[in-house]
PDB file of C-alpha atoms in Angstrom:
ATOM      1  CA  ILE G   1       0.000   0.000   0.000  1.00 91.00           C
ATOM      2  CA  PHE G   2       2.782   2.442   0.893  1.00 94.00           C
ATOM      3  CA  VAL G   3       4.678   1.630  -2.312  1.00 95.00           C
ATOM      4  CA  PHE G   4       1.558   2.426  -4.358  1.00 94.00           C
ATOM      5  CA  ALA G   5       0.785   5.557  -2.339  1.00 94.00           C
ATOM      6  CA  PHE G   6       4.280   7.016  -2.665  1.00 95.00           C
ATOM      7  CA  ALA G   7       4.583   5.984  -6.335  1.00 95.00           C
ATOM      8  CA  GLY G   8       1.426   8.005  -7.050  1.00 94.00           C
ATOM      9  CA  HIS G   9       3.072  11.289  -6.085  1.00 94.00           C
ATOM     10  CA  PRO G  10       3.930  13.623  -8.966  1.00 93.00           C
ATOM     11  CA  ASN G  11       7.489  14.696  -9.807  1.00 92.00           C
ATOM     12  CA  LEU G  12       9.129  11.700  -8.151  1.00 93.00           C
ATOM     13  CA  PHE G  13      12.292  12.231 -10.168  1.00 94.00           C
ATOM     14  CA  ASN G  14      12.349  15.990  -9.589  1.00 93.00           C
ATOM     15  CA  PRO G  15      12.610  16.054  -5.786  1.00 93.00           C
ATOM     16  CA  LYS G  16      12.410  19.278  -3.803  1.00 94.00           C
ATOM     17  CA  PHE G  17      10.945  20.130  -0.431  1.00 94.00           C
ATOM     18  CA  LEU G  18       7.540  21.769  -0.820  1.00 94.00           C
ATOM     19  CA  GLU G  19       5.998  24.755   0.911  1.00 95.00           C
ATOM     20  CA  PRO G  20       2.346  24.570   2.050  1.00 94.00           C
ATOM     21  CA  THR G  21       1.122  26.540  -1.001  1.00 94.00           C
ATOM     22  CA  GLU G  22       2.930  24.092  -3.294  1.00 94.00           C
ATOM     23  CA  LEU G  23       1.394  21.150  -1.426  1.00 93.00           C
ATOM     24  CA  ILE G  24      -2.100  22.570  -1.961  1.00 93.00           C
ATOM     25  CA  LYS G  25      -1.464  23.012  -5.701  1.00 93.00           C
ATOM     26  CA  ARG G  26      -0.011  19.522  -5.974  1.00 93.00           C
ATOM     27  CA  VAL G  27      -2.936  17.781  -4.308  1.00 93.00           C
ATOM     28  CA  HIS G  28      -5.712  19.897  -5.925  1.00 93.00           C
ATOM     29  CA  ASN G  29      -7.709  17.707  -8.345  1.00 94.00           C
ATOM     30  CA  ASN G  30      -5.087  14.940  -8.153  1.00 94.00           C
ATOM     31  CA  TYR G  31      -7.416  11.958  -7.851  1.00 94.00           C
ATOM     32  CA  LEU G  32      -4.647   9.339  -7.885  1.00 94.00           C
ATOM     33  CA  LEU G  33      -3.016  11.105  -4.934  1.00 94.00           C
ATOM     34  CA  HIS G  34      -6.385  11.283  -3.135  1.00 94.00           C
ATOM     35  CA  PHE G  35      -6.872   7.542  -3.692  1.00 95.00           C
ATOM     36  CA  GLY G  36      -3.376   6.754  -2.386  1.00 94.00           C
ATOM     37  CA  HIS G  37      -3.968   8.879   0.695  1.00 94.00           C
ATOM     38  CA  ALA G  38      -7.331   7.174   1.304  1.00 94.00           C
ATOM     39  CA  LEU G  39      -5.563   3.783   1.165  1.00 94.00           C
ATOM     40  CA  VAL G  40      -2.951   4.970   3.670  1.00 95.00           C
ATOM     41  CA  THR G  41      -5.739   6.171   5.973  1.00 94.00           C
ATOM     42  CA  LEU G  42      -7.340   2.721   5.871  1.00 93.00           C
ATOM     43  CA  CYS G  43      -3.929   1.086   6.356  1.00 93.00           C
ATOM     44  CA  THR G  44      -3.305   2.753   9.714  1.00 95.00           C
ATOM     45  CA  GLY G  45      -5.240   0.001  11.472  1.00 95.00           C
ATOM     46  CA  LEU G  46      -2.818  -2.552  10.013  1.00 95.00           C
ATOM     47  CA  LEU G  47       0.097  -0.547  11.399  1.00 97.00           C
ATOM     48  CA  VAL G  48      -1.400  -0.913  14.876  1.00 98.00           C
ATOM     49  CA  VAL G  49      -1.686  -4.679  14.324  1.00 97.00           C
ATOM     50  CA  VAL G  50       1.979  -4.854  13.229  1.00 97.00           C
ATOM     51  CA  ALA G  51       3.113  -2.864  16.285  1.00 98.00           C
ATOM     52  CA  ILE G  52       1.147  -5.173  18.596  1.00 98.00           C
ATOM     53  CA  HIS G  53       2.517  -8.236  16.790  1.00 97.00           C
ATOM     54  CA  PHE G  54       6.093  -7.049  17.331  1.00 98.00           C
ATOM     55  CA  MET G  55       5.264  -6.305  20.991  1.00 98.00           C
ATOM     56  CA  ASN G  56       4.052  -9.888  21.388  1.00 97.00           C
ATOM     57  CA  LYS G  57       7.034 -11.268  19.472  1.00 96.00           C
ATOM     58  CA  LEU G  58       9.385  -9.605  21.971  1.00 97.00           C
ATOM     59  CA  LYS G  59       7.279 -10.529  25.008  1.00 95.00           C
ATOM     60  CA  ASN G  60       9.072 -12.713  27.560  1.00 94.00           C
ATOM     61  CA  THR G  61      12.472 -11.955  26.032  1.00 94.00           C
ATOM     62  CA  THR G  62      15.254  -9.791  27.424  1.00 95.00           C
ATOM     63  CA  ASN G  63      14.185  -7.207  24.820  1.00 95.00           C
ATOM     64  CA  GLU G  64      10.549  -7.017  25.908  1.00 96.00           C
ATOM     65  CA  TRP G  65      10.806  -3.312  26.762  1.00 97.00           C
ATOM     66  CA  TRP G  66      12.011  -2.515  23.220  1.00 98.00           C
ATOM     67  CA  GLY G  67       8.809  -4.091  21.946  1.00 97.00           C
ATOM     68  CA  PHE G  68       6.524  -2.448  24.478  1.00 98.00           C
ATOM     69  CA  ILE G  69       7.928   1.096  24.343  1.00 98.00           C
ATOM     70  CA  GLY G  70       8.374   0.993  20.577  1.00 98.00           C
ATOM     71  CA  GLY G  71       4.885  -0.424  20.163  1.00 98.00           C
ATOM     72  CA  VAL G  72       3.206   2.257  22.256  1.00 98.00           C
ATOM     73  CA  ILE G  73       5.075   4.987  20.352  1.00 99.00           C
ATOM     74  CA  ALA G  74       4.317   3.390  16.946  1.00 98.00           C
ATOM     75  CA  ILE G  75       0.613   3.027  17.784  1.00 98.00           C
ATOM     76  CA  LEU G  76       0.419   6.694  18.762  1.00 98.00           C
ATOM     77  CA  GLY G  77       2.202   7.546  15.501  1.00 98.00           C
ATOM     78  CA  ALA G  78      -0.273   5.412  13.520  1.00 98.00           C
ATOM     79  CA  LEU G  79      -3.164   7.330  15.068  1.00 97.00           C
ATOM     80  CA  ILE G  80      -1.478  10.600  14.124  1.00 97.00           C
ATOM     81  CA  LEU G  81      -0.997   9.283  10.560  1.00 97.00           C
ATOM     82  CA  ALA G  82      -4.756   8.673  10.367  1.00 96.00           C
ATOM     83  CA  VAL G  83      -5.367  12.216  11.629  1.00 95.00           C
ATOM     84  CA  ASP G  84      -2.881  13.624   9.093  1.00 95.00           C
ATOM     85  CA  LYS G  85      -4.470  11.865   6.135  1.00 93.00           C
ATOM     86  CA  GLY G  86      -7.977  12.637   7.338  1.00 90.00           C
ATOM     87  CA  ALA G  87      -7.378  16.300   8.085  1.00 90.00           C
ATOM     88  CA  LEU G  88      -5.179  17.263   5.171  1.00 89.00           C
ATOM     89  CA  CYS G  89      -5.803  14.731   2.420  1.00 89.00           C
ATOM     90  CA  LEU G  90      -9.369  13.482   2.681  1.00 91.00           C
ATOM     91  CA  THR G  91     -10.651  16.964   3.525  1.00 91.00           C
ATOM     92  CA  ILE G  92      -9.103  18.522   0.441  1.00 90.00           C
ATOM     93  CA  SER G  93     -10.596  15.734  -1.701  1.00 92.00           C
ATOM     94  CA  ALA G  94     -14.025  16.908  -0.505  1.00 92.00           C
ATOM     95  CA  ILE G  95     -13.134  20.536  -1.201  1.00 92.00           C
ATOM     96  CA  ASP G  96     -12.056  19.505  -4.719  1.00 92.00           C
ATOM     97  CA  THR G  97     -15.724  18.759  -5.479  1.00 93.00           C
ATOM     98  CA  LEU G  98     -16.498  22.493  -5.284  1.00 93.00           C
ATOM     99  CA  PRO G  99     -16.385  24.795  -8.320  1.00 93.00           C
ATOM    100  CA  GLU G 100     -12.921  26.286  -8.918  1.00 93.00           C
ATOM    101  CA  ASN G 101     -13.874  29.804  -7.743  1.00 93.00           C
ATOM    102  CA  GLU G 102     -15.159  28.342  -4.451  1.00 92.00           C
ATOM    103  CA  PHE G 103     -11.905  26.394  -4.065  1.00 91.00           C
ATOM    104  CA  ILE G 104      -9.885  29.581  -4.599  1.00 91.00           C
ATOM    105  CA  ASN G 105     -11.969  31.347  -1.936  1.00 92.00           C
ATOM    106  CA  MET G 106     -10.973  28.627   0.542  1.00 92.00           C
ATOM    107  CA  ASN G 107      -7.231  29.023  -0.039  1.00 91.00           C
ATOM    108  CA  LEU G 108      -6.597  30.930   3.208  1.00 93.00           C
ATOM    109  CA  GLY G 109      -8.295  28.185   5.196  1.00 93.00           C
ATOM    110  CA  LEU G 110      -6.394  25.500   3.303  1.00 93.00           C
ATOM    111  CA  LEU G 111      -3.139  27.347   3.880  1.00 94.00           C
ATOM    112  CA  ALA G 112      -3.859  27.442   7.630  1.00 95.00           C
ATOM    113  CA  MET G 113      -4.455  23.681   7.513  1.00 94.00           C
ATOM    114  CA  PHE G 114      -1.290  22.879   5.557  1.00 94.00           C
ATOM    115  CA  GLU G 115       0.750  25.182   7.796  1.00 95.00           C
ATOM    116  CA  LYS G 116      -0.631  23.086  10.672  1.00 94.00           C
ATOM    117  CA  LYS G 117      -2.189  25.986  12.533  1.00 95.00           C
ATOM    118  CA  GLY G 118      -4.188  25.456  15.708  1.00 95.00           C
ATOM    119  CA  TRP G 119      -4.490  21.898  16.948  1.00 94.00           C
ATOM    120  CA  LEU G 120      -3.253  20.567  13.607  1.00 94.00           C
ATOM    121  CA  ILE G 121       0.188  21.074  15.124  1.00 95.00           C
ATOM    122  CA  LEU G 122      -0.384  17.616  16.639  1.00 95.00           C
ATOM    123  CA  ILE G 123       0.327  16.218  13.164  1.00 95.00           C
ATOM    124  CA  ASN G 124       3.984  17.055  13.783  1.00 95.00           C
ATOM    125  CA  GLY G 125       3.950  13.980  16.033  1.00 96.00           C
ATOM    126  CA  LEU G 126       3.785  11.854  12.886  1.00 96.00           C
ATOM    127  CA  MET G 127       7.450  10.952  13.320  1.00 97.00           C
ATOM    128  CA  LEU G 128       6.446   8.873  16.352  1.00 98.00           C
ATOM    129  CA  LEU G 129       5.393   6.142  13.906  1.00 98.00           C
ATOM    130  CA  PRO G 130       8.842   5.413  12.452  1.00 98.00           C
ATOM    131  CA  ILE G 131      10.537   6.115  15.801  1.00 98.00           C
ATOM    132  CA  GLY G 132       8.382   3.456  17.465  1.00 98.00           C
ATOM    133  CA  PHE G 133       9.107   0.936  14.732  1.00 98.00           C
ATOM    134  CA  ILE G 134      12.836   1.777  14.859  1.00 98.00           C
ATOM    135  CA  ILE G 135      12.818   0.943  18.584  1.00 98.00           C
ATOM    136  CA  GLN G 136      10.995  -2.318  17.889  1.00 98.00           C
ATOM    137  CA  ALA G 137      13.370  -3.167  15.012  1.00 98.00           C
ATOM    138  CA  VAL G 138      16.334  -2.768  17.367  1.00 97.00           C
ATOM    139  CA  GLY G 139      14.652  -5.121  19.848  1.00 97.00           C
ATOM    140  CA  LEU G 140      13.908  -7.640  17.099  1.00 97.00           C
ATOM    141  CA  LEU G 141      17.506  -7.420  15.891  1.00 96.00           C
ATOM    142  CA  LYS G 142      18.974  -7.802  19.394  1.00 96.00           C
ATOM    143  CA  SER G 143      16.759 -10.774  20.211  1.00 96.00           C
ATOM    144  CA  ARG G 144      17.081 -12.303  16.738  1.00 95.00           C
ATOM    145  CA  SER G 145      13.317 -12.732  16.770  1.00 92.00           C
ATOM    146  CA  MET G 146      13.288 -12.089  13.029  1.00 94.00           C
ATOM    147  CA  ALA G 147      15.802 -12.820  10.289  1.00 95.00           C
ATOM    148  CA  ILE G 148      18.690 -10.352  10.577  1.00 96.00           C
ATOM    149  CA  TRP G 149      18.380  -9.207   6.957  1.00 97.00           C
ATOM    150  CA  GLN G 150      14.670  -8.464   7.486  1.00 97.00           C
ATOM    151  CA  CYS G 151      15.371  -6.490  10.666  1.00 96.00           C
ATOM    152  CA  ILE G 152      18.099  -4.463   8.960  1.00 97.00           C
ATOM    153  CA  LEU G 153      15.960  -3.654   5.890  1.00 97.00           C
ATOM    154  CA  PHE G 154      13.013  -2.742   8.126  1.00 97.00           C
ATOM    155  CA  LEU G 155      15.259  -0.540  10.273  1.00 97.00           C
ATOM    156  CA  ILE G 156      16.714   1.263   7.234  1.00 97.00           C
ATOM    157  CA  ALA G 157      13.207   1.733   5.809  1.00 97.00           C
ATOM    158  CA  MET G 158      11.975   3.301   9.048  1.00 97.00           C
ATOM    159  CA  LEU G 159      14.926   5.702   9.119  1.00 97.00           C
ATOM    160  CA  PHE G 160      13.856   7.183   5.767  1.00 97.00           C
ATOM    161  CA  ILE G 161      10.084   6.683   5.579  1.00 95.00           C
ATOM    162  CA  GLY G 162       9.355  10.028   7.256  1.00 92.00           C
ATOM    163  CA  THR G 163      11.143  12.180   4.677  1.00 93.00           C
ATOM    164  CA  PRO G 164       9.133  15.424   4.196  1.00 92.00           C
ATOM    165  CA  ASP G 165       6.797  16.165   1.286  1.00 92.00           C
ATOM    166  CA  GLY G 166       8.350  16.768  -2.099  1.00 92.00           C
ATOM    167  CA  VAL G 167      11.067  14.126  -2.022  1.00 95.00           C
ATOM    168  CA  GLU G 168       8.805  11.070  -2.060  1.00 95.00           C
ATOM    169  CA  ILE G 169      11.362   9.115  -4.088  1.00 96.00           C
ATOM    170  CA  ILE G 170      13.105   8.547  -0.738  1.00 97.00           C
ATOM    171  CA  ASN G 171       9.836   7.448   0.901  1.00 96.00           C
ATOM    172  CA  LEU G 172       9.132   5.182  -2.072  1.00 97.00           C
ATOM    173  CA  THR G 173      12.563   3.570  -1.727  1.00 97.00           C
ATOM    174  CA  ALA G 174      12.002   3.121   2.020  1.00 97.00           C
ATOM    175  CA  SER G 175       8.568   1.583   1.373  1.00 97.00           C
ATOM    176  CA  THR G 176      10.089  -0.823  -1.125  1.00 97.00           C
ATOM    177  CA  LEU G 177      12.701  -1.903   1.435  1.00 97.00           C
ATOM    178  CA  MET G 178       9.947  -2.358   3.998  1.00 97.00           C
ATOM    179  CA  ALA G 179       7.964  -4.507   1.551  1.00 97.00           C
ATOM    180  CA  ILE G 180      11.044  -6.624   0.762  1.00 97.00           C
ATOM    181  CA  ALA G 181      11.535  -7.195   4.491  1.00 97.00           C
ATOM    182  CA  LEU G 182       7.965  -7.733   5.634  1.00 96.00           C
ATOM    183  CA  ILE G 183       6.144  -9.475   2.774  1.00 96.00           C
ATOM    184  CA  PRO G 184       8.186 -12.707   3.134  1.00 95.00           C
ATOM    185  CA  TYR G 185       7.802 -12.406   6.909  1.00 95.00           C
ATOM    186  CA  GLY G 186       4.022 -12.109   6.506  1.00 93.00           C
ATOM    187  CA  PHE G 187       3.883 -15.155   4.237  1.00 93.00           C
ATOM    188  CA  SER G 188       5.913 -17.162   6.748  1.00 91.00           C
ATOM    189  CA  LEU G 189       3.421 -16.194   9.467  1.00 90.00           C
ATOM    190  CA  ILE G 190       0.517 -17.328   7.297  1.00 90.00           C
ATOM    191  CA  LEU G 191       2.188 -20.616   6.361  1.00 91.00           C
ATOM    192  CA  ASN G 192       3.159 -21.387   9.961  1.00 87.00           C
ATOM    193  CA  LYS G 193      -0.418 -20.792  11.198  1.00 73.00           C
ATOM    194  CA  GLN G 194      -1.783 -23.613   9.032  1.00 52.00           C
TER     195      GLN G 194
END
């Protein structure tokens, strides 16, 4: 899901950090981007499941605290990711249904949203998601509860997944590393349950 969502961003091969006004222009009437953001919103529940799974995987090991602390932080970050996508991405998709002159009249309000004014400042806590998973990845690596190569790829992915808007090629690369690490792990979980 993250690979698709990041691959749907425009100008992947022309990276530059974007200002709030540029973000508004980029997302306006970009239905592929809206769809990708909607998928990420729905995916946040899965992130909570993954964090809890890693907590349980590290339970009753000498690295249990890595799992617990990282899990709590990652779950909080996943909730903030849902808020971010809901507030900034899904909202603007609704505003895109208005006539263009109405959209233009809302630009000051949109700018306040994308500048994270008011309580939207809480969205700055989004980095808790990768930080929590980094902590868990260290615990998994130390306890060898997962294959070392998977832990290392997951750890590298989490270090770069939170790169700011405009340079999504880095996020896309991180998502690809995460998929390489976790898809085989997921299949092994499914096969071992049967």
